[in-house]
Amino acid sequence: MKMLEVTGLSKSFGDTTVLENVNLTVEKGEKIAIIGGSGCGKSLFLRCLERLTEPDAGRIMVAGKEITAPGARVDEIRHHMGMVYQHFYLFSHLNVLDNLCLAPVKLLGRSRGEAEERARALLSEVGLSSKALAMPASLSGGQQQRIAICRSLMMEPEIMLFDEPTSALDPTMVGEVLAVMRMLAKRGLTMLIVTHEMNFAREVADRVLFFADRGIYEEGTPEEIFEHPQRPLTRAFIQRQRSFAFEAVGRDFDLMEMQGGIWSFGEKYGIGSQDVYRMQLCAEEMVYAYFEALGEKSIVELGISYAMATGQVHLSFTCSGKEYNPLESAGEEEAVRGALLAKLADLEAYTYSQGKNRLQLALRRKEKQGG
């Protein structure tokens, strides 16, 4: 059954065309992840679906009803869709229970008792039963976003639209919101999710849409998009990396500064805590290995890159001096170090050129990212 059908959707602002002739069909129960760079029209597309932004052209069918038709009962058709935004938009002067009950009582004609029973059941499902009477200001960002999801579910939508629901959250809170979304996905709810959480998209989505060049530039299964992208802009986006750099100057460098920086880097991009610990261990072992072999006043440059799409972490080490590969030297200490590092990472490359040692490792992942 088609839950959503979009034909020829276009939207411009002045001379700038953001969406042009976008076509999409979503079947009941499908989970669609929408990815792409900033300003490519992802959020605008969702707003057009609900006619929060008026399209310039095109036809949108929601659960068999055309929301773009002249004289369409837009508010009635919108009831088929729930929308969760980047920001929570809870009514600050109402407690949680009142926030959840307001719309179903006023718009669906539910009694307060019916609405409250439904609200408490949803709060229980998202682990916030104790917050029913709390005011929004007393809640963390993650808790507020979970309440915002419950508020949408109170209207019993057939389709849920998520517009980057974790982008405004502290990294420590992202996991709790993604956990709720995973729960909804497992229940078979039809979902369109604009997200920058690539590992979540890989895990949950049936289909991934990459937006660029005024519309759906490429689409496919998560494996097709993340592992075998066919078009150049998709490949460039998927291969995008985040990086961290640290320079250890002499053996008495600030180890805690390096390890703290690695922790903050991992927290920022949702890298699992076990993987962060492994990054720290690899970094410490290799940096001290170069000091021992090349002198306590050596300078070791550490670089860490994280590929958002694949979750792969690479560590690189650069140090001037004689040729020295800590993982291949014959000493007993190097053998022990090599055995330890073999459990943590794979050697990708070692080169010695112009008096510089360059070593690159790929972390062996033990924990899924992003939640």
Short mmCIF file of C-alpha atoms in Angstrom, two decimals:
data_model
loop_
_atom_site.label_atom_id
_atom_site.label_comp_id
_atom_site.label_asym_id
_atom_site.label_seq_id
_atom_site.Cartn_x
_atom_site.Cartn_y
_atom_site.Cartn_z
CA MET A 1 0.00 0.00 0.00
CA LYS A 2 1.34 3.44 -0.96
CA MET A 3 1.53 5.71 2.08
CA LEU A 4 3.15 8.59 0.25
CA GLU A 5 3.39 9.48 -3.43
CA VAL A 6 5.22 12.59 -4.63
CA THR A 7 5.15 13.60 -8.29
CA GLY A 8 6.99 16.53 -9.86
CA LEU A 9 7.59 18.45 -6.63
CA SER A 10 9.40 21.75 -7.16
CA LYS A 11 10.21 24.71 -4.94
CA SER A 12 12.18 27.89 -5.60
CA PHE A 13 13.01 30.99 -3.61
CA GLY A 14 13.44 33.88 -6.01
CA ASP A 15 15.97 32.83 -8.63
CA THR A 16 17.21 29.90 -6.52
CA THR A 17 15.66 26.51 -7.26
CA VAL A 18 16.07 24.20 -4.27
CA LEU A 19 13.84 21.31 -5.37
CA GLU A 20 13.04 20.48 -8.97
CA ASN A 21 10.80 17.68 -10.26
CA VAL A 22 11.22 15.42 -7.23
CA ASN A 23 9.42 12.07 -7.44
CA LEU A 24 9.08 9.50 -4.66
CA THR A 25 6.82 6.64 -3.64
CA VAL A 26 6.90 5.26 -0.09
CA GLU A 27 5.17 2.00 0.76
CA LYS A 28 3.53 1.32 4.10
CA GLY A 29 6.09 0.28 6.71
CA GLU A 30 9.09 1.55 4.74
CA LYS A 31 11.87 3.34 6.56
CA ILE A 32 13.48 6.00 4.34
CA ALA A 33 16.68 7.79 5.39
CA ILE A 34 17.39 11.11 3.69
CA ILE A 35 21.01 12.28 3.71
CA GLY A 36 22.97 15.05 2.03
CA GLY A 37 24.89 18.24 2.62
CA SER A 38 23.57 21.43 4.20
CA GLY A 39 21.20 23.43 2.03
CA CYS A 40 20.40 20.62 -0.38
CA GLY A 41 16.65 20.67 0.34
CA LYS A 42 16.22 17.74 2.74
CA SER A 43 14.32 19.65 5.42
CA LEU A 44 12.46 21.69 2.83
CA PHE A 45 11.23 18.47 1.25
CA LEU A 46 9.65 17.35 4.54
CA ARG A 47 8.05 20.75 5.05
CA CYS A 48 6.54 20.59 1.58
CA LEU A 49 5.03 17.18 2.34
CA GLU A 50 2.99 18.73 5.13
CA ARG A 51 2.50 21.97 3.19
CA LEU A 52 4.18 23.88 5.99
CA THR A 53 6.02 25.32 2.99
CA GLU A 54 3.91 25.68 -0.13
CA PRO A 55 5.39 23.85 -3.16
CA ASP A 56 5.51 25.74 -6.46
CA ALA A 57 4.51 22.64 -8.43
CA GLY A 58 3.83 18.97 -7.96
CA ARG A 59 1.35 16.54 -6.49
CA ILE A 60 1.55 14.96 -3.03
CA MET A 61 -0.64 12.03 -2.00
CA VAL A 62 -0.73 11.10 1.69
CA ALA A 63 -2.47 7.83 2.60
CA GLY A 64 -4.48 8.09 -0.61
CA LYS A 65 -5.49 11.75 -0.17
CA GLU A 66 -4.03 14.61 -2.16
CA ILE A 67 -2.79 17.32 0.18
CA THR A 68 -1.89 19.59 -2.77
CA ALA A 69 -5.34 19.46 -4.38
CA PRO A 70 -7.32 22.72 -4.63
CA GLY A 71 -9.63 22.90 -1.64
CA ALA A 72 -7.89 20.00 0.11
CA ARG A 73 -8.58 19.65 3.83
CA VAL A 74 -4.94 20.17 4.67
CA ASP A 75 -5.27 19.98 8.47
CA GLU A 76 -7.25 16.75 8.22
CA ILE A 77 -4.70 15.14 5.90
CA ARG A 78 -1.85 16.28 8.12
CA HIS A 79 -3.24 14.07 10.87
CA HIS A 80 -1.84 11.12 8.92
CA MET A 81 1.66 12.52 9.46
CA GLY A 82 3.65 13.18 12.60
CA MET A 83 6.56 15.63 12.46
CA VAL A 84 9.56 15.79 14.78
CA TYR A 85 11.84 18.78 14.32
CA GLN A 86 15.45 19.59 15.19
CA HIS A 87 14.16 21.68 18.09
CA PHE A 88 11.55 20.41 20.48
CA TYR A 89 8.96 23.20 20.47
CA LEU A 90 7.30 22.05 23.68
CA PHE A 91 4.97 24.55 25.33
CA SER A 92 7.16 25.91 28.11
CA HIS A 93 4.20 26.91 30.32
CA LEU A 94 2.67 23.40 30.25
CA ASN A 95 3.91 20.29 32.01
CA VAL A 96 4.73 17.14 30.03
CA LEU A 97 1.30 15.56 30.40
CA ASP A 98 -0.46 18.74 29.30
CA ASN A 99 1.88 19.07 26.31
CA LEU A 100 0.95 15.56 25.21
CA CYS A 101 -2.79 15.80 25.79
CA LEU A 102 -3.49 19.21 24.27
CA ALA A 103 -3.66 18.28 20.56
CA PRO A 104 -5.63 15.00 20.82
CA VAL A 105 -8.23 16.66 23.04
CA LYS A 106 -8.63 19.77 20.88
CA LEU A 107 -8.11 18.28 17.41
CA LEU A 108 -9.21 14.64 17.68
CA GLY A 109 -11.99 15.12 20.21
CA ARG A 110 -10.48 12.70 22.74
CA SER A 111 -11.54 12.99 26.33
CA ARG A 112 -8.89 14.13 28.78
CA GLY A 113 -8.99 10.69 30.40
CA GLU A 114 -8.41 8.90 27.09
CA ALA A 115 -5.60 11.24 26.14
CA GLU A 116 -3.93 10.96 29.51
CA GLU A 117 -4.05 7.15 29.43
CA ARG A 118 -2.38 7.17 26.00
CA ALA A 119 0.18 9.74 27.12
CA ARG A 120 1.22 7.76 30.18
CA ALA A 121 1.58 4.61 28.08
CA LEU A 122 3.87 6.41 25.62
CA LEU A 123 5.93 7.95 28.42
CA SER A 124 6.43 4.48 29.84
CA GLU A 125 7.63 3.20 26.47
CA VAL A 126 10.28 5.90 26.17
CA GLY A 127 11.39 5.60 29.80
CA LEU A 128 9.96 8.88 31.06
CA SER A 129 7.03 7.82 33.25
CA SER A 130 8.44 9.79 36.16
CA LYS A 131 8.45 13.02 34.14
CA ALA A 132 4.70 13.27 33.48
CA LEU A 133 4.27 16.34 35.67
CA ALA A 134 7.68 17.89 34.96
CA MET A 135 8.04 21.22 33.19
CA PRO A 136 10.04 21.23 29.93
CA ALA A 137 12.75 23.52 31.35
CA SER A 138 13.65 20.85 33.91
CA LEU A 139 14.33 18.22 31.25
CA SER A 140 17.51 17.49 29.32
CA GLY A 141 17.55 17.97 25.55
CA GLY A 142 17.32 14.24 24.97
CA GLN A 143 14.33 13.96 27.30
CA GLN A 144 12.59 16.87 25.60
CA GLN A 145 13.08 15.29 22.19
CA ARG A 146 11.66 11.99 23.44
CA ILE A 147 8.63 13.95 24.69
CA ALA A 148 8.35 15.63 21.27
CA ILE A 149 8.27 12.19 19.62
CA CYS A 150 5.54 11.10 22.04
CA ARG A 151 3.58 14.26 21.23
CA SER A 152 3.58 13.31 17.54
CA LEU A 153 2.58 9.75 18.33
CA MET A 154 -0.37 11.01 20.37
CA MET A 155 -2.05 11.95 17.08
CA GLU A 156 -1.75 8.32 15.91
CA PRO A 157 0.01 9.14 12.63
CA GLU A 158 0.50 6.62 9.84
CA ILE A 159 3.74 8.30 8.71
CA MET A 160 6.42 9.85 10.91
CA LEU A 161 8.66 12.58 9.52
CA PHE A 162 11.91 13.28 11.39
CA ASP A 163 13.88 16.41 10.52
CA GLU A 164 17.38 15.81 11.94
CA PRO A 165 15.97 15.05 15.41
CA THR A 166 19.40 14.68 17.04
CA SER A 167 21.23 17.65 15.50
CA ALA A 168 20.45 20.03 18.37
CA LEU A 169 21.45 17.54 21.07
CA ASP A 170 24.62 17.16 23.07
CA PRO A 171 26.42 14.01 21.81
CA THR A 172 25.76 12.28 25.14
CA MET A 173 21.99 12.52 24.51
CA VAL A 174 21.86 11.32 20.90
CA GLY A 175 21.71 7.64 21.79
CA GLU A 176 18.55 7.88 23.87
CA VAL A 177 16.61 9.50 21.01
CA LEU A 178 17.93 7.06 18.40
CA ALA A 179 16.88 4.19 20.68
CA VAL A 180 13.27 5.42 20.58
CA MET A 181 13.42 5.74 16.80
CA ARG A 182 14.78 2.20 16.49
CA MET A 183 11.86 0.99 18.58
CA LEU A 184 9.39 2.70 16.23
CA ALA A 185 11.15 1.26 13.19
CA LYS A 186 10.91 -2.27 14.57
CA ARG A 187 7.17 -1.79 15.00
CA GLY A 188 6.76 -1.22 11.29
CA LEU A 189 5.85 2.47 11.37
CA THR A 190 6.38 4.26 8.06
CA MET A 191 9.23 6.72 8.60
CA LEU A 192 11.06 9.40 6.61
CA ILE A 193 14.17 10.47 8.47
CA VAL A 194 16.42 13.38 7.55
CA THR A 195 19.59 12.52 9.44
CA HIS A 196 23.32 13.03 9.68
CA GLU A 197 23.66 9.85 11.80
CA MET A 198 25.06 7.63 9.05
CA ASN A 199 25.40 4.46 11.08
CA PHE A 200 21.81 4.80 12.25
CA ALA A 201 20.70 5.20 8.62
CA ARG A 202 22.64 2.08 7.63
CA GLU A 203 21.06 0.09 10.42
CA VAL A 204 17.42 1.20 10.22
CA ALA A 205 16.63 2.29 6.66
CA ASP A 206 15.14 0.15 3.93
CA ARG A 207 16.12 2.82 1.42
CA VAL A 208 18.52 5.76 1.50
CA LEU A 209 17.96 8.93 -0.53
CA PHE A 210 20.96 11.17 -1.17
CA PHE A 211 19.82 14.72 -1.88
CA ALA A 212 21.91 16.96 -4.13
CA ASP A 213 21.53 18.95 -7.35
CA ARG A 214 17.95 20.05 -6.54
CA GLY A 215 16.49 16.70 -5.60
CA ILE A 216 17.06 12.98 -5.15
CA TYR A 217 20.48 12.61 -6.71
CA GLU A 218 20.87 8.90 -5.94
CA GLU A 219 18.85 6.29 -4.04
CA GLY A 220 19.27 2.67 -3.08
CA THR A 221 19.61 0.24 -0.21
CA PRO A 222 21.98 1.21 2.61
CA GLU A 223 24.56 -1.18 1.18
CA GLU A 224 24.26 0.32 -2.30
CA ILE A 225 24.58 3.91 -1.08
CA PHE A 226 27.20 3.46 1.63
CA GLU A 227 29.28 0.68 0.10
CA HIS A 228 28.84 1.14 -3.66
CA PRO A 229 27.71 4.69 -4.49
CA GLN A 230 27.47 5.15 -8.24
CA ARG A 231 27.48 8.92 -8.76
CA PRO A 232 30.33 11.37 -8.04
CA LEU A 233 28.58 13.67 -5.54
CA THR A 234 27.36 10.66 -3.56
CA ARG A 235 30.84 9.16 -3.46
CA ALA A 236 32.33 12.46 -2.29
CA PHE A 237 29.76 12.77 0.49
CA ILE A 238 30.09 9.18 1.67
CA GLN A 239 33.87 9.41 1.81
CA ARG A 240 33.78 12.59 3.89
CA GLN A 241 35.80 12.28 7.08
CA ARG A 242 36.20 14.02 10.41
CA SER A 243 39.66 14.39 11.86
CA PHE A 244 41.64 15.02 15.04
CA ALA A 245 45.30 16.01 15.28
CA PHE A 246 47.74 16.15 18.18
CA GLU A 247 51.47 16.84 18.38
CA ALA A 248 53.39 15.10 21.16
CA VAL A 249 56.55 17.18 21.71
CA GLY A 250 59.03 15.20 23.77
CA ARG A 251 58.42 12.34 26.13
CA ASP A 252 57.13 14.65 28.86
CA PHE A 253 54.22 15.83 26.68
CA ASP A 254 50.78 16.12 28.30
CA LEU A 255 49.36 12.60 27.93
CA MET A 256 46.08 13.60 29.56
CA GLU A 257 45.62 16.38 27.01
CA MET A 258 46.01 13.89 24.17
CA GLN A 259 43.70 11.31 25.72
CA GLY A 260 41.13 13.94 26.64
CA GLY A 261 41.20 15.26 23.10
CA ILE A 262 40.58 11.78 21.73
CA TRP A 263 37.68 11.32 24.14
CA SER A 264 36.10 14.63 23.13
CA PHE A 265 36.56 13.76 19.45
CA GLY A 266 34.82 10.42 19.94
CA GLU A 267 32.01 11.99 21.95
CA LYS A 268 31.43 14.68 19.33
CA TYR A 269 30.90 12.18 16.53
CA GLY A 270 29.13 9.46 18.46
CA ILE A 271 31.98 6.94 18.39
CA GLY A 272 31.35 4.10 20.84
CA SER A 273 33.11 4.24 24.21
CA GLN A 274 34.94 0.94 23.67
CA ASP A 275 36.31 2.21 20.38
CA VAL A 276 37.40 5.48 21.99
CA TYR A 277 39.30 3.51 24.64
CA ARG A 278 40.98 1.47 21.90
CA MET A 279 41.95 4.65 20.06
CA GLN A 280 43.50 6.00 23.26
CA LEU A 281 45.40 2.77 23.88
CA CYS A 282 46.73 2.63 20.31
CA ALA A 283 47.80 6.27 20.45
CA GLU A 284 49.60 5.91 23.77
CA GLU A 285 51.43 2.72 22.77
CA MET A 286 52.64 4.04 19.42
CA VAL A 287 53.65 7.50 20.62
CA TYR A 288 55.80 6.09 23.42
CA ALA A 289 57.23 3.46 21.06
CA TYR A 290 58.66 6.24 18.89
CA PHE A 291 60.06 8.10 21.90
CA GLU A 292 61.84 4.94 23.07
CA ALA A 293 63.30 4.18 19.65
CA LEU A 294 64.03 7.65 18.27
CA GLY A 295 64.75 9.67 21.38
CA GLU A 296 62.87 11.33 24.20
CA LYS A 297 62.98 14.73 22.46
CA SER A 298 61.34 13.47 19.30
CA ILE A 299 58.10 14.97 17.98
CA VAL A 300 55.33 12.53 17.14
CA GLU A 301 52.37 13.76 15.09
CA LEU A 302 49.14 11.86 15.69
CA GLY A 303 46.24 12.05 13.28
CA ILE A 304 42.85 10.36 13.66
CA SER A 305 40.22 10.30 10.93
CA TYR A 306 36.67 9.03 11.24
CA ALA A 307 34.61 8.17 8.17
CA MET A 308 31.05 9.12 9.09
CA ALA A 309 29.39 6.79 6.61
CA THR A 310 31.28 3.61 7.41
CA GLY A 311 32.23 4.24 11.03
CA GLN A 312 35.86 3.35 10.23
CA VAL A 313 38.60 4.98 12.31
CA HIS A 314 42.15 5.42 10.99
CA LEU A 315 45.15 6.46 13.10
CA SER A 316 48.35 7.85 11.61
CA PHE A 317 51.71 8.53 13.27
CA THR A 318 54.55 10.62 11.81
CA CYS A 319 57.98 10.96 13.39
CA SER A 320 61.36 12.13 12.04
CA GLY A 321 64.53 10.14 12.64
CA LYS A 322 65.97 6.82 11.60
CA GLU A 323 63.78 4.26 9.88
CA TYR A 324 61.65 2.52 12.50
CA ASN A 325 58.40 0.54 12.26
CA PRO A 326 57.30 -0.36 15.81
CA LEU A 327 55.21 -3.26 14.54
CA GLU A 328 57.94 -4.98 12.56
CA SER A 329 61.11 -4.45 14.59
CA ALA A 330 62.61 -7.64 15.95
CA GLY A 331 62.98 -6.83 19.65
CA GLU A 332 61.06 -8.62 22.39
CA GLU A 333 59.31 -5.42 23.45
CA GLU A 334 58.19 -4.76 19.87
CA ALA A 335 56.83 -8.32 19.66
CA VAL A 336 54.72 -7.77 22.78
CA ARG A 337 53.54 -4.42 21.45
CA GLY A 338 52.76 -5.98 18.09
CA ALA A 339 50.65 -8.69 19.72
CA LEU A 340 48.71 -6.06 21.67
CA LEU A 341 48.18 -3.79 18.66
CA ALA A 342 47.10 -6.75 16.52
CA LYS A 343 44.04 -7.07 18.77
CA LEU A 344 43.22 -3.39 18.42
CA ALA A 345 44.09 -2.38 14.88
CA ASP A 346 45.28 -3.53 11.47
CA LEU A 347 48.43 -2.17 9.85
CA GLU A 348 47.39 -0.34 6.68
CA ALA A 349 50.67 1.19 5.60
CA TYR A 350 54.18 2.04 6.73
CA THR A 351 56.54 4.24 4.73
CA TYR A 352 59.90 5.89 5.34
CA SER A 353 60.68 8.86 3.15
CA GLN A 354 62.85 11.97 3.48
CA GLY A 355 63.78 11.02 7.03
CA LYS A 356 60.18 10.60 8.22
CA ASN A 357 58.41 7.51 9.49
CA ARG A 358 54.73 7.33 8.59
CA LEU A 359 52.55 4.59 10.05
CA GLN A 360 48.83 4.15 9.44
CA LEU A 361 46.47 1.85 11.36
CA ALA A 362 42.80 0.97 10.93
CA LEU A 363 40.99 0.43 14.21
CA ARG A 364 39.25 -2.89 14.66
CA ARG A 365 35.75 -1.92 15.79
CA LYS A 366 34.12 -3.66 18.73
CA GLU A 367 31.11 -1.44 19.27
CA LYS A 368 28.50 0.03 16.95
CA GLN A 369 28.49 3.80 16.61
CA GLY A 370 25.79 6.32 17.20
CA GLY A 371 23.74 5.03 20.06
#
